[in-house]
Coordinates of C-alpha atoms and ligand atoms in Angstrom, one line a residue:
M1109 CA -0.1 0.0 0.1
A1110 CA 1.4 3.7 -0.7
K1111 CA 2.6 5.2 2.4
D1112 CA 0.0 7.5 2.8
G1113 CA -2.7 4.8 2.4
I1114 CA -4.0 5.9 -1.1
R1115 CA -5.4 3.3 -3.0
A1116 CA -6.8 2.8 -6.2
I1117 CA -10.7 3.3 -6.2
E1118 CA -12.5 0.3 -6.0
G1119 CA -13.6 -1.2 -9.1
T1120 CA -10.6 -0.1 -11.0
R1121 CA -7.2 -1.6 -11.2
D1122 CA -3.7 -1.0 -12.6
Y1123 CA -2.3 -2.8 -15.6
F1124 CA 1.1 -4.3 -15.9
G1125 CA 3.7 -6.6 -16.1
V1126 CA 1.9 -9.8 -18.5
D1127 CA -1.4 -8.3 -17.6
G1128 CA 0.1 -5.0 -19.3
I1129 CA 1.0 -7.1 -22.2
R1130 CA -2.2 -8.8 -22.6
F1131 CA -4.0 -5.3 -22.1
E1132 CA -2.0 -3.9 -24.9
K1133 CA -2.3 -7.1 -27.2
A1134 CA -6.2 -6.6 -27.0
F1135 CA -5.9 -3.3 -28.4
G1136 CA -3.5 -4.1 -31.0
A1137 CA -5.3 -7.1 -32.4
A1138 CA -8.4 -4.8 -32.5
A1139 CA -6.1 -2.6 -34.6
E1140 CA -5.0 -5.3 -37.1
I1141 CA -8.6 -7.0 -37.4
F1142 CA -10.8 -4.2 -37.5
S1143 CA -9.0 -2.4 -40.2
R1144 CA -8.7 -5.9 -42.2
Y1145 CA -12.5 -5.5 -42.5
G1146 CA -12.3 -1.9 -43.4
Y1147 CA -12.8 0.0 -40.3
E1148 CA -11.1 3.4 -39.4
K1149 CA -10.2 4.0 -35.9
I1150 CA -12.1 7.0 -33.9
T1151 CA -11.3 8.2 -30.5
S1152 CA -13.9 10.4 -28.7
P1153 CA -14.2 11.6 -25.4
V1154 CA -14.5 10.0 -22.4
F1155 CA -17.1 12.4 -21.4
E1156 CA -20.0 13.6 -22.8
A1157 CA -23.7 15.6 -22.1
T1158 CA -25.6 13.2 -20.0
G1159 CA -28.6 13.6 -22.3
L1160 CA -26.6 11.8 -24.9
F1161 CA -26.5 8.6 -22.6
A1162 CA -30.2 8.9 -21.4
R1163 CA -31.4 9.2 -25.1
S1164 CA -29.7 6.6 -26.6
I1165 CA -28.9 3.9 -24.0
G1166 CA -32.7 4.2 -22.6
E1167 CA -33.7 5.8 -19.3
A1168 CA -35.3 2.5 -18.1
T1169 CA -32.0 0.8 -17.9
D1170 CA -29.7 -0.3 -15.2
I1171 CA -27.0 1.7 -16.8
V1172 CA -29.0 4.9 -17.3
E1173 CA -30.8 4.5 -13.7
K1174 CA -28.1 3.6 -11.3
E1175 CA -24.8 3.2 -12.8
M1176 CA -23.8 6.4 -14.5
Y1177 CA -21.1 8.6 -12.9
T1178 CA -22.7 12.0 -13.4
F1179 CA -21.2 15.4 -12.5
T1180 CA -22.5 19.2 -12.8
P1181 CA -19.1 21.0 -12.6
G1182 CA -20.8 23.9 -14.0
S1183 CA -24.2 24.7 -15.3
D1184 CA -24.1 21.4 -17.7
S1185 CA -24.5 17.7 -16.6
I1186 CA -21.6 15.7 -17.7
T1187 CA -21.1 12.1 -17.6
L1188 CA -18.2 9.4 -17.9
R1189 CA -19.1 7.2 -20.9
P1190 CA -20.7 3.7 -19.8
E1191 CA -20.4 2.8 -23.3
G1192 CA -19.0 3.6 -26.6
T1193 CA -21.7 3.7 -29.4
A1194 CA -23.4 6.7 -28.2
G1195 CA -20.3 8.9 -28.3
V1196 CA -19.4 7.7 -31.8
I1197 CA -23.0 8.2 -33.0
R1198 CA -22.9 12.0 -31.7
A1199 CA -19.1 12.3 -33.4
L1200 CA -20.7 10.6 -36.7
L1201 CA -23.8 13.2 -36.8
Q1202 CA -21.7 16.3 -35.8
H1203 CA -18.8 15.6 -38.4
S1204 CA -21.5 14.9 -40.7
M1205 CA -19.8 11.5 -41.7
H1206 CA -23.1 9.9 -42.9
K1207 CA -23.3 12.6 -45.3
Q1208 CA -20.1 11.6 -47.0
G1209 CA -21.8 8.9 -49.1
G1210 CA -22.0 5.1 -48.2
L1211 CA -21.5 3.1 -45.5
V1212 CA -19.5 4.5 -42.3
K1213 CA -17.2 1.6 -40.8
L1214 CA -15.5 3.0 -37.4
W1215 CA -13.8 1.2 -34.5
Y1216 CA -12.8 2.5 -31.1
G1217 CA -10.9 1.2 -27.9
G1218 CA -11.0 2.6 -24.4
P1219 CA -12.2 3.0 -20.5
M1220 CA -15.8 2.9 -20.2
F1221 CA -17.5 3.9 -16.6
R1222 CA -20.2 1.9 -14.8
R1223 CA -20.9 2.0 -11.1
E1224 CA -21.6 -1.4 -10.8
R1225 CA -20.8 -3.9 -7.7
P1226 CA -17.4 -5.0 -8.5
Q1227 CA -16.5 -8.6 -8.8
K1228 CA -14.2 -10.7 -11.2
G1229 CA -14.7 -9.4 -14.6
R1230 CA -16.8 -6.7 -13.6
Q1231 CA -15.1 -3.3 -12.8
R1232 CA -16.4 0.2 -12.8
Q1233 CA -13.7 1.5 -15.0
F1234 CA -13.0 -1.2 -17.9
H1235 CA -12.3 -1.2 -21.1
Q1236 CA -13.7 -2.0 -24.4
V1237 CA -12.9 -2.2 -28.3
G1238 CA -15.6 -1.9 -30.3
I1239 CA -16.8 -1.1 -33.9
E1240 CA -19.8 0.6 -35.4
A1241 CA -21.1 0.1 -39.1
V1242 CA -23.4 2.9 -40.0
G1243 CA -25.6 3.2 -43.0
S1244 CA -26.9 -0.2 -43.9
G1245 CA -29.3 -2.9 -43.1
D1246 CA -28.2 -5.8 -45.0
P1247 CA -28.1 -8.8 -43.5
L1248 CA -24.9 -10.0 -44.6
L1249 CA -23.1 -7.0 -42.7
D1250 CA -24.7 -8.8 -39.4
A1251 CA -22.9 -11.6 -40.3
E1252 CA -19.6 -9.8 -41.2
V1253 CA -19.7 -8.0 -37.8
I1254 CA -20.3 -11.0 -35.9
R1255 CA -17.5 -13.0 -37.8
M1256 CA -15.3 -10.5 -37.3
G1257 CA -15.5 -10.5 -33.1
L1258 CA -14.9 -14.3 -33.7
A1259 CA -11.5 -13.3 -35.9
Y1260 CA -10.6 -10.9 -33.4
Y1261 CA -10.6 -13.8 -30.6
E1262 CA -9.3 -16.1 -32.9
R1263 CA -6.1 -13.8 -33.3
L1264 CA -5.4 -13.5 -29.5
G1265 CA -5.5 -17.0 -29.5
I1266 CA -8.9 -17.5 -27.4
G1267 CA -10.5 -20.4 -28.5
G1268 CA -13.9 -21.7 -27.2
V1269 CA -15.9 -18.6 -27.8
R1270 CA -19.8 -19.5 -27.4
L1271 CA -21.8 -17.6 -29.6
R1272 CA -25.4 -16.6 -28.6
L1273 CA -27.5 -15.1 -31.4
N1274 CA -31.4 -13.9 -31.5
S1275 CA -33.6 -11.2 -32.7
I1276 CA -35.8 -8.9 -31.0
G1277 CA -37.8 -7.4 -33.9
C1278 CA -38.1 -3.8 -34.8
A1279 CA -40.5 -0.7 -33.3
K1280 CA -43.5 -1.4 -35.8
D1281 CA -46.7 -2.3 -34.2
E1282 CA -47.2 -5.9 -35.3
C1283 CA -43.3 -6.8 -34.2
R1284 CA -41.9 -6.0 -30.9
P1285 CA -44.8 -4.0 -29.2
A1286 CA -46.9 -7.0 -30.0
Y1287 CA -44.3 -9.4 -28.6
R1288 CA -44.0 -7.1 -25.5
K1289 CA -47.6 -7.6 -25.2
L1290 CA -48.0 -11.0 -25.5
L1291 CA -45.4 -11.5 -22.8
K1292 CA -46.8 -8.9 -20.5
D1293 CA -50.0 -11.3 -20.7
A1294 CA -47.9 -14.6 -20.3
I1295 CA -46.3 -13.0 -17.3
A1296 CA -49.0 -10.9 -15.5
P1297 CA -50.5 -13.8 -14.2
K1298 CA -47.3 -15.4 -12.5
L1299 CA -45.8 -11.9 -11.6
G1300 CA -45.3 -12.4 -8.0
E1301 CA -43.2 -15.5 -8.7
F1302 CA -40.7 -13.7 -10.3
C1303 CA -38.2 -11.8 -8.3
K1304 CA -38.2 -8.4 -7.2
T1305 CA -36.0 -7.1 -9.9
C1306 CA -38.1 -8.8 -12.6
Q1307 CA -41.3 -7.3 -10.8
G1308 CA -39.8 -4.0 -11.1
R1309 CA -38.7 -4.4 -15.0
F1310 CA -42.6 -5.5 -15.6
E1311 CA -43.9 -2.2 -16.2
K1312 CA -40.6 -0.6 -17.4
N1313 CA -38.4 -3.0 -19.4
I1314 CA -40.4 -5.9 -19.7
L1315 CA -37.7 -7.6 -22.3
R1316 CA -35.1 -7.6 -19.4
I1317 CA -36.9 -10.3 -17.3
L1318 CA -36.2 -12.9 -19.9
D1319 CA -32.2 -12.6 -19.4
C1320 CA -32.5 -12.5 -15.3
K1321 CA -29.9 -14.2 -13.7
N1322 CA -31.9 -15.7 -11.0
E1323 CA -32.7 -19.4 -11.1
S1324 CA -36.5 -19.6 -10.5
C1325 CA -36.7 -16.6 -12.9
K1326 CA -34.8 -18.7 -15.5
K1327 CA -37.0 -21.5 -15.2
L1328 CA -40.3 -19.1 -15.5
A1329 CA -39.0 -17.7 -18.3
A1330 CA -38.1 -21.0 -20.4
D1331 CA -42.2 -21.3 -20.6
L1332 CA -42.6 -17.7 -22.2
P1333 CA -43.2 -16.5 -25.9
K1334 CA -40.2 -16.6 -27.8
S1335 CA -39.3 -13.2 -29.8
H1336 CA -37.9 -15.1 -32.5
E1337 CA -41.0 -17.1 -33.2
K1338 CA -43.0 -13.5 -33.1
L1339 CA -41.5 -11.6 -35.6
C1340 CA -42.8 -9.6 -38.6
G1341 CA -41.9 -10.9 -41.9
E1342 CA -39.1 -8.3 -42.5
C1343 CA -37.7 -9.1 -39.4
D1344 CA -38.0 -13.2 -39.8
Q1345 CA -36.5 -12.6 -43.2
H1346 CA -33.6 -10.5 -41.8
F1347 CA -33.2 -13.1 -39.3
T1348 CA -33.1 -15.8 -41.5
A1349 CA -30.4 -14.1 -43.8
V1350 CA -28.3 -13.6 -40.8
K1351 CA -27.9 -17.0 -39.9
E1352 CA -27.5 -18.1 -43.6
G1353 CA -24.7 -15.8 -43.5
L1354 CA -23.2 -17.2 -40.5
D1355 CA -23.8 -20.8 -41.7
A1356 CA -21.8 -19.9 -45.2
H1357 CA -18.7 -19.3 -43.2
G1358 CA -19.2 -22.4 -40.8
A1359 CA -19.6 -20.0 -37.9
Q1360 CA -21.2 -21.9 -35.2
Y1361 CA -24.1 -20.2 -33.0
D1362 CA -26.8 -20.9 -30.3
V1363 CA -30.3 -19.4 -31.0
D1364 CA -30.9 -18.1 -27.4
P1365 CA -34.5 -16.5 -27.2
T1366 CA -33.4 -15.2 -23.4
L1367 CA -30.8 -13.0 -25.3
V1368 CA -32.3 -9.3 -25.1
R1369 CA -29.1 -7.1 -23.9
G1370 CA -29.4 -4.3 -21.4
L1371 CA -29.2 -1.5 -23.9
D1372 CA -32.5 0.0 -25.3
Y1373 CA -31.5 0.8 -28.8
Y1374 CA -31.0 -2.7 -30.1
T1375 CA -33.3 -3.8 -33.2
R1376 CA -33.4 -7.2 -34.8
T1377 CA -30.1 -9.1 -34.5
V1378 CA -28.6 -9.1 -31.0
F1379 CA -25.4 -11.3 -30.3
E1380 CA -23.3 -12.2 -27.3
Y1381 CA -19.9 -13.7 -27.2
T1382 CA -19.3 -16.0 -24.0
H1383 CA -16.6 -17.8 -22.5
S1384 CA -16.7 -20.5 -19.8
A1385 CA -13.3 -19.5 -18.3
L1386 CA -15.0 -16.5 -17.1
G1387 CA -17.2 -17.6 -14.4
A1388 CA -20.6 -15.9 -13.5
Q1389 CA -19.8 -13.2 -15.4
D1390 CA -19.3 -15.3 -18.7
A1391 CA -20.1 -12.5 -21.3
I1392 CA -16.7 -11.6 -23.3
G1393 CA -18.6 -9.2 -25.8
G1394 CA -21.9 -8.4 -27.4
G1395 CA -23.4 -6.1 -29.8
G1396 CA -26.4 -6.0 -32.2
R1397 CA -28.3 -4.2 -35.0
Y1398 CA -29.7 -0.3 -33.8
D1399 CA -31.6 0.9 -36.9
G1400 CA -33.3 3.6 -34.6
L1401 CA -30.2 5.4 -32.7
V1402 CA -29.1 7.7 -35.5
E1403 CA -32.6 9.0 -35.7
E1404 CA -33.1 9.1 -32.1
L1405 CA -29.9 11.1 -31.9
G1406 CA -31.2 13.8 -34.2
G1407 CA -29.7 12.3 -37.5
P1408 CA -32.1 10.9 -40.3
A1409 CA -33.0 7.3 -40.5
T1410 CA -30.0 5.3 -41.0
Q1411 CA -29.6 1.8 -40.0
A1412 CA -26.4 0.5 -38.1
V1413 CA -24.8 -2.5 -36.5
G1414 CA -22.2 -2.9 -34.4
F1415 CA -20.7 -4.9 -30.9
A1416 CA -18.4 -3.9 -28.1
L1417 CA -15.7 -6.5 -26.5
G1418 CA -14.8 -6.3 -22.9
V1419 CA -10.8 -6.2 -22.6
E1420 CA -10.7 -7.1 -18.9
R1421 CA -12.8 -10.4 -19.9
I1422 CA -10.5 -11.0 -22.7
M1423 CA -7.7 -10.7 -20.5
I1424 CA -9.1 -13.2 -18.3
A1425 CA -9.6 -16.0 -20.7
M1426 CA -6.1 -15.1 -22.1
E1427 CA -4.6 -16.1 -18.6
A1428 CA -6.8 -18.9 -18.4
L1429 CA -6.0 -20.3 -21.8
G1430 CA -1.9 -19.3 -21.3
C1431 CA -2.1 -17.2 -24.0
C1432 CA 0.6 -14.8 -24.1
A1433 CA 2.5 -16.6 -20.8
C1434 CA 5.4 -16.9 -22.7
E1435 CA 5.8 -13.5 -24.4
T1436 CA 9.2 -12.1 -24.0
P1437 CA 9.2 -8.5 -23.4
L1438 CA 13.0 -7.8 -23.8
Q1439 CA 15.2 -9.4 -26.4
V1440 CA 18.7 -8.5 -25.1
Y1441 CA 19.8 -7.6 -21.3
G1442 CA 23.6 -5.6 -21.3
I1443 CA 25.7 -6.7 -18.6
G1444 CA 28.5 -4.2 -18.1
L1445 CA 30.7 -4.6 -15.0
G1446 CA 32.9 -1.8 -13.9
E1447 CA 32.7 2.0 -15.1
D1448 CA 34.3 1.9 -18.3
C1449 CA 32.2 -1.1 -19.5
H1450 CA 29.1 0.3 -18.0
K1451 CA 29.5 3.1 -20.3
A1452 CA 30.5 1.0 -23.6
M1453 CA 27.5 -1.1 -22.8
A1454 CA 25.2 2.2 -23.0
G1455 CA 26.6 2.6 -26.3
M1456 CA 26.2 -1.1 -27.5
I1457 CA 22.5 -0.7 -26.2
A1458 CA 21.8 2.2 -28.1
R1459 CA 23.1 0.9 -31.1
L1460 CA 20.6 -2.1 -30.7
R1461 CA 17.6 -0.4 -30.1
N1462 CA 18.6 2.0 -33.1
A1463 CA 18.4 -1.4 -34.9
G1464 CA 15.2 -2.2 -33.9
I1465 CA 15.9 -4.4 -31.0
S1466 CA 14.0 -4.2 -27.4
A1467 CA 17.1 -3.6 -25.1
D1468 CA 18.0 -2.7 -21.8
M1469 CA 20.9 -2.5 -19.1
D1470 CA 21.6 -2.5 -15.4
Y1471 CA 21.8 1.0 -13.9
E1472 CA 22.8 0.0 -10.4
G1473 CA 26.1 -1.2 -10.5
K1474 CA 24.9 -4.8 -9.5
S1475 CA 27.1 -7.9 -9.6
F1476 CA 27.4 -10.0 -12.2
K1477 CA 25.4 -12.4 -10.7
A1478 CA 22.7 -10.1 -9.8
Q1479 CA 22.7 -8.8 -13.4
M1480 CA 22.4 -12.2 -14.7
R1481 CA 19.4 -12.9 -12.5
A1482 CA 17.9 -9.5 -13.7
A1483 CA 18.4 -10.8 -17.5
N1484 CA 16.4 -13.5 -16.7
R1485 CA 13.7 -12.2 -14.8
R1486 CA 13.0 -9.8 -17.6
G1487 CA 12.8 -12.8 -20.1
A1488 CA 16.0 -11.7 -22.1
L1489 CA 16.7 -14.0 -25.0
V1490 CA 20.2 -12.9 -25.2
A1491 CA 22.7 -11.2 -22.7
L1492 CA 25.5 -9.0 -23.9
I1493 CA 28.4 -9.3 -21.0
L1494 CA 31.2 -6.7 -21.1
G1495 CA 34.1 -7.2 -18.3
D1496 CA 37.6 -5.4 -17.8
N1497 CA 39.4 -8.2 -19.6
E1498 CA 37.2 -8.2 -22.7
L1499 CA 36.9 -4.6 -22.6
E1500 CA 40.7 -4.5 -22.9
K1501 CA 41.0 -7.0 -25.8
G1502 CA 38.0 -5.3 -27.8
E1503 CA 36.0 -8.1 -27.3
I1504 CA 32.3 -9.0 -26.2
T1505 CA 30.7 -12.2 -25.1
V1506 CA 27.4 -13.1 -26.3
K1507 CA 25.4 -15.5 -24.5
D1508 CA 22.2 -17.0 -25.8
M1509 CA 19.8 -17.4 -22.8
R1510 CA 17.5 -19.9 -24.4
E1511 CA 17.7 -23.5 -22.7
G1512 CA 20.7 -25.2 -24.1
G1513 CA 22.0 -21.9 -26.0
G1514 CA 25.9 -21.6 -26.2
Q1515 CA 27.8 -18.2 -26.1
E1516 CA 30.4 -16.9 -28.0
T1517 CA 32.8 -13.9 -27.8
V1518 CA 33.0 -11.7 -30.8
P1519 CA 35.3 -8.4 -31.4
L1520 CA 33.5 -5.3 -29.7
N1521 CA 32.2 -3.6 -33.0
A1522 CA 30.5 -6.9 -34.3
G1523 CA 28.8 -7.4 -31.3
V1524 CA 25.5 -5.8 -32.7
E1525 CA 25.8 -8.2 -35.6
A1526 CA 26.2 -11.4 -33.5
V1527 CA 23.3 -10.3 -31.5
L1528 CA 20.8 -10.1 -34.7
Q1529 CA 22.0 -13.6 -35.8
M1530 CA 21.2 -15.1 -32.4
L1531 CA 17.9 -13.7 -32.5
P1532 CA 15.0 -15.8 -33.6
Ligands
LIG128 P1 -21.8 -4.3 -22.8 O1 -21.9 -2.7 -23.5 O2 -22.8 -3.9 -21.6 O3 -23.0 -5.2 -23.6 O4 -20.5 -4.5 -22.5 C1 -20.1 -5.3 -24.0 C2 -18.8 -5.8 -23.0 O5 -18.1 -5.4 -22.1 C3 -19.4 -7.3 -22.2 O6 -20.0 -8.6 -22.9 C4 -18.3 -7.2 -20.9 O7 -17.3 -8.0 -21.5 C5 -17.9 -5.9 -21.1 N1 -18.4 -5.2 -19.6 C6 -19.3 -4.4 -19.8 N2 -19.4 -4.3 -18.3 C7 -18.2 -4.6 -17.5 C8 -17.8 -3.8 -16.5 N3 -18.3 -3.6 -15.4 N4 -16.7 -4.6 -16.2 C9 -15.6 -5.4 -16.9 N5 -16.3 -5.6 -18.5 C10 -17.7 -5.2 -18.5

């Protein structure tokens, strides 16, 4: 603990060491995979006008009702973003990106803030990488987006991701509103058997009763009418085409009628990626189509689809699966013994870094043994060793630190070359 007792705020954490590497990898893979599918990066502010989130996420959602960090520093109310979509769509409209013709494909990554009860895989500051594809209702785009999420997990070495899929229809009277009514009629006679939270959701957000985690609610929900069986003709066709799009590429999925997602703006396709390594909070990412949101935020009627993937949960899966455990943060560690060798080593290390090699050295005047230990601890593949004898003869020792690796002594000015040859 820090001397004055100051600790990180509950539900926030620090990322360093192997975790720091995993964290960076999650963002690096996003840049690589999403750009391969034609997405451009957008970075928007971490705080926005409170009204933006209330309007887009929905007043009757857990997030807006009780999880937002809202401040009124001046006369305006601002909120730390609890998710990324609202800010991206606000930026898209503000900069008229939707008027430039065609589909707009954007990706983002960064911290999100929700005042939830912290537990494994659930933090108050967490990170997401996500995408938004704005300007098309093509079901093959839904399928492409869903497959891109799977490609992202694969890139990180996370196997065993399960894909849950559902359609919650659209705002037309005969579609979701009719389904809501059906649900209401089915639930009303048994409302007392549902948990208190569900009873509260009955009037405000009835679909959320379907994804309640309470075991007895789950049992009751199993007998309720299924949204994907009650879709209007167009939504039904759309859902069939999304499934065909996934089938065409061999993507495995489970149609799950209890999947409704927590945010109000979704229409038609909703999906979630889960992983068994995560425990209770097993959603590793999720998304869906949101054909009404752009209009809701003051733009023209525009169809869109997107997802957000949780970086901390990705890191938990990476750890459980041993991904990135053998990552080497450092290629070369320089061991210089005595003042002259220390100076000469500083020059060698600088040349290696200029040649694109990750390299570091001792700055504490430690013994040879302690410096070797440091080289091992840092996971160095090669150690450069320079003592007074070698310096006098104009030589340096290059030691392969991998199991069974040998060592050779080469002229000082050939050290960089020798290291390059020894590295994989
Ligand atoms: P959502 O916007 O709620 O669908 O979240 C998308 C993804 O972000 C989820 O599937 C989780 O992986 C992750 N996530 C959401 N809330 C949290 C949280 N409080 N802590 C950590 N990860 C979260």
